[in-house]
Amino acid sequence: QVQLVESGGGLVQTGGSLSLSCAASGSLIIFTFNAMAWYRQAPGKQRELVASITNSGSTNYADSVKGRFTISRDNAKNTVYLQMNSLKPEDTAVYYCAASRRVVAGTRQYDYWGLGTQVTVSS
């Protein structure tokens, strides 16, 4: 059974920090994925990619979080992290962990998803 479990969400004031974790369990071993990512979805908005990290360690960030968020992975712990600093109210969303094992027409397919963790930033 494939499982991605997020943790670390919560309520924080503007300018504060939170660290999210995504632990893979069951038959999942994160180094078997070509990439892992964090997405978020705010109320009434579409889910958006926040950050991704490939097996080789290459990272990619949404413009809105560059310089504030950092994605990292620890293969030994089978865990991916998202360090979020200088948080803003517009960062409020449910944050999802996702994993990819395939690419279709040049686009990564994230087939494995966690249930999400709520991040709320108060003004």
mmCIF file of C-alpha atoms in Angstrom:
data_model
loop_
_atom_site.group_PDB
_atom_site.id
_atom_site.type_symbol
_atom_site.label_atom_id
_atom_site.label_comp_id
_atom_site.label_asym_id
_atom_site.label_seq_id
_atom_site.Cartn_x
_atom_site.Cartn_y
_atom_site.Cartn_z
ATOM 1 C CA GLN A 1 0.000 0.000 0.000
ATOM 2 C CA VAL A 2 1.275 3.404 -0.989
ATOM 3 C CA GLN A 3 1.165 6.133 1.620
ATOM 4 C CA LEU A 4 2.397 9.680 1.861
ATOM 5 C CA VAL A 5 1.689 11.317 5.199
ATOM 6 C CA GLU A 6 2.121 15.038 5.741
ATOM 7 C CA SER A 7 2.656 16.679 9.102
ATOM 8 C CA GLY A 8 3.721 19.996 10.558
ATOM 9 C CA GLY A 9 0.883 22.258 9.530
ATOM 10 C CA GLY A 10 -0.736 24.689 11.902
ATOM 11 C CA LEU A 11 -1.528 28.289 12.691
ATOM 12 C CA VAL A 12 1.207 30.909 12.560
ATOM 13 C CA GLN A 13 1.355 34.689 12.460
ATOM 14 C CA THR A 14 2.521 36.682 9.468
ATOM 15 C CA GLY A 15 6.288 36.537 9.249
ATOM 16 C CA GLY A 16 6.500 33.269 11.118
ATOM 17 C CA SER A 17 7.858 29.898 10.041
ATOM 18 C CA LEU A 18 6.609 26.350 9.721
ATOM 19 C CA SER A 19 8.271 23.144 8.662
ATOM 20 C CA LEU A 20 6.257 20.501 6.856
ATOM 21 C CA SER A 21 7.266 16.858 6.561
ATOM 22 C CA CYS A 22 6.107 14.157 4.183
ATOM 23 C CA ALA A 23 6.892 10.600 5.180
ATOM 24 C CA ALA A 24 6.574 7.793 2.657
ATOM 25 C CA SER A 25 5.607 4.381 3.906
ATOM 26 C CA GLY A 26 4.494 0.999 2.699
ATOM 27 C CA SER A 27 5.981 0.047 -0.611
ATOM 28 C CA LEU A 28 7.193 3.593 -1.232
ATOM 29 C CA ILE A 29 10.831 4.473 -1.056
ATOM 30 C CA ILE A 30 11.429 8.042 -2.052
ATOM 31 C CA PHE A 31 14.593 7.435 -4.031
ATOM 32 C CA THR A 32 12.509 5.328 -6.417
ATOM 33 C CA PHE A 33 10.613 8.464 -7.397
ATOM 34 C CA ASN A 34 11.994 10.720 -10.092
ATOM 35 C CA ALA A 35 10.636 13.704 -8.189
ATOM 36 C CA MET A 36 8.653 14.739 -5.153
ATOM 37 C CA ALA A 37 6.723 17.924 -4.686
ATOM 38 C CA TRP A 38 4.606 20.082 -2.448
ATOM 39 C CA TYR A 39 1.359 21.476 -3.802
ATOM 40 C CA ARG A 40 -1.159 23.713 -2.091
ATOM 41 C CA GLN A 41 -4.789 24.568 -2.531
ATOM 42 C CA ALA A 42 -6.443 27.605 -1.025
ATOM 43 C CA PRO A 43 -10.233 27.887 -0.685
ATOM 44 C CA GLY A 44 -11.829 28.635 -4.034
ATOM 45 C CA LYS A 45 -8.549 28.276 -5.918
ATOM 46 C CA GLN A 46 -6.917 25.600 -8.015
ATOM 47 C CA ARG A 47 -4.213 23.397 -6.636
ATOM 48 C CA GLU A 48 -0.796 24.859 -7.443
ATOM 49 C CA LEU A 49 2.740 23.567 -7.403
ATOM 50 C CA VAL A 50 4.761 25.125 -4.597
ATOM 51 C CA ALA A 51 8.085 23.330 -4.911
ATOM 52 C CA SER A 52 9.582 20.169 -6.330
ATOM 53 C CA ILE A 53 12.805 18.227 -5.954
ATOM 54 C CA THR A 54 14.172 15.609 -8.315
ATOM 55 C CA ASN A 55 16.093 12.465 -7.519
ATOM 56 C CA SER A 56 19.286 14.306 -8.361
ATOM 57 C CA GLY A 57 18.409 17.110 -5.964
ATOM 58 C CA SER A 58 17.373 19.750 -8.472
ATOM 59 C CA THR A 59 14.722 22.045 -7.065
ATOM 60 C CA ASN A 60 12.028 24.221 -8.540
ATOM 61 C CA TYR A 61 9.846 26.820 -6.821
ATOM 62 C CA ALA A 62 6.769 28.830 -7.579
ATOM 63 C CA ASP A 63 7.668 32.499 -7.998
ATOM 64 C CA SER A 64 5.447 33.376 -5.045
ATOM 65 C CA VAL A 65 7.588 31.367 -2.605
ATOM 66 C CA LYS A 66 11.097 31.794 -3.999
ATOM 67 C CA GLY A 67 13.500 32.958 -1.345
ATOM 68 C CA ARG A 68 11.079 32.040 1.453
ATOM 69 C CA PHE A 69 10.481 28.290 1.093
ATOM 70 C CA THR A 70 13.016 25.480 0.852
ATOM 71 C CA ILE A 71 12.307 21.916 -0.216
ATOM 72 C CA SER A 72 14.661 19.129 0.800
ATOM 73 C CA ARG A 73 14.727 15.362 1.058
ATOM 74 C CA ASP A 74 16.304 12.775 3.332
ATOM 75 C CA ASN A 75 16.378 9.442 1.539
ATOM 76 C CA ALA A 76 17.585 7.637 4.661
ATOM 77 C CA LYS A 77 14.466 8.793 6.509
ATOM 78 C CA ASN A 78 12.248 8.415 3.450
ATOM 79 C CA THR A 79 11.031 11.943 4.064
ATOM 80 C CA VAL A 80 10.652 15.176 2.144
ATOM 81 C CA TYR A 81 10.499 18.545 3.892
ATOM 82 C CA LEU A 82 9.236 22.028 3.167
ATOM 83 C CA GLN A 83 10.697 24.796 5.295
ATOM 84 C CA MET A 84 8.502 27.855 5.081
ATOM 85 C CA ASN A 85 9.791 31.203 6.325
ATOM 86 C CA SER A 86 8.414 34.744 6.216
ATOM 87 C CA LEU A 87 4.916 33.369 5.871
ATOM 88 C CA LYS A 88 2.154 35.566 4.503
ATOM 89 C CA PRO A 89 -1.633 35.311 4.784
ATOM 90 C CA GLU A 90 -1.751 34.355 1.101
ATOM 91 C CA ASP A 91 0.218 31.214 1.953
ATOM 92 C CA THR A 92 -2.842 29.919 3.790
ATOM 93 C CA ALA A 93 -3.873 26.660 2.147
ATOM 94 C CA VAL A 94 -3.954 22.908 2.478
ATOM 95 C CA TYR A 95 -0.497 21.648 1.573
ATOM 96 C CA TYR A 96 -0.156 18.310 -0.188
ATOM 97 C CA CYS A 97 2.833 16.077 -0.723
ATOM 98 C CA ALA A 98 3.081 14.305 -4.077
ATOM 99 C CA ALA A 99 5.420 11.838 -5.734
ATOM 100 C CA SER A 100 6.191 11.038 -9.359
ATOM 101 C CA ARG A 101 7.524 7.925 -10.989
ATOM 102 C CA ARG A 102 6.755 8.717 -14.604
ATOM 103 C CA VAL A 103 6.974 11.416 -17.201
ATOM 104 C CA VAL A 104 4.433 11.705 -20.026
ATOM 105 C CA ALA A 105 5.152 13.952 -22.980
ATOM 106 C CA GLY A 106 7.775 15.767 -20.953
ATOM 107 C CA THR A 107 5.466 16.386 -17.997
ATOM 108 C CA ARG A 108 5.931 14.733 -14.635
ATOM 109 C CA GLN A 109 2.906 12.770 -13.514
ATOM 110 C CA TYR A 110 2.321 12.953 -9.789
ATOM 111 C CA ASP A 111 0.384 9.772 -9.155
ATOM 112 C CA TYR A 112 0.850 9.523 -5.397
ATOM 113 C CA TRP A 113 -0.674 12.033 -3.010
ATOM 114 C CA GLY A 114 -0.996 12.591 0.688
ATOM 115 C CA LEU A 115 -4.185 13.765 2.372
ATOM 116 C CA GLY A 116 -2.833 17.222 3.090
ATOM 117 C CA THR A 117 -2.057 19.387 6.084
ATOM 118 C CA GLN A 118 -3.618 22.768 6.822
ATOM 119 C CA VAL A 119 -1.422 25.853 7.035
ATOM 120 C CA THR A 120 -3.055 29.032 8.251
ATOM 121 C CA VAL A 121 -1.232 32.349 8.410
ATOM 122 C CA SER A 122 -2.957 35.050 10.422
ATOM 123 C CA SER A 123 -2.505 38.729 9.640
#
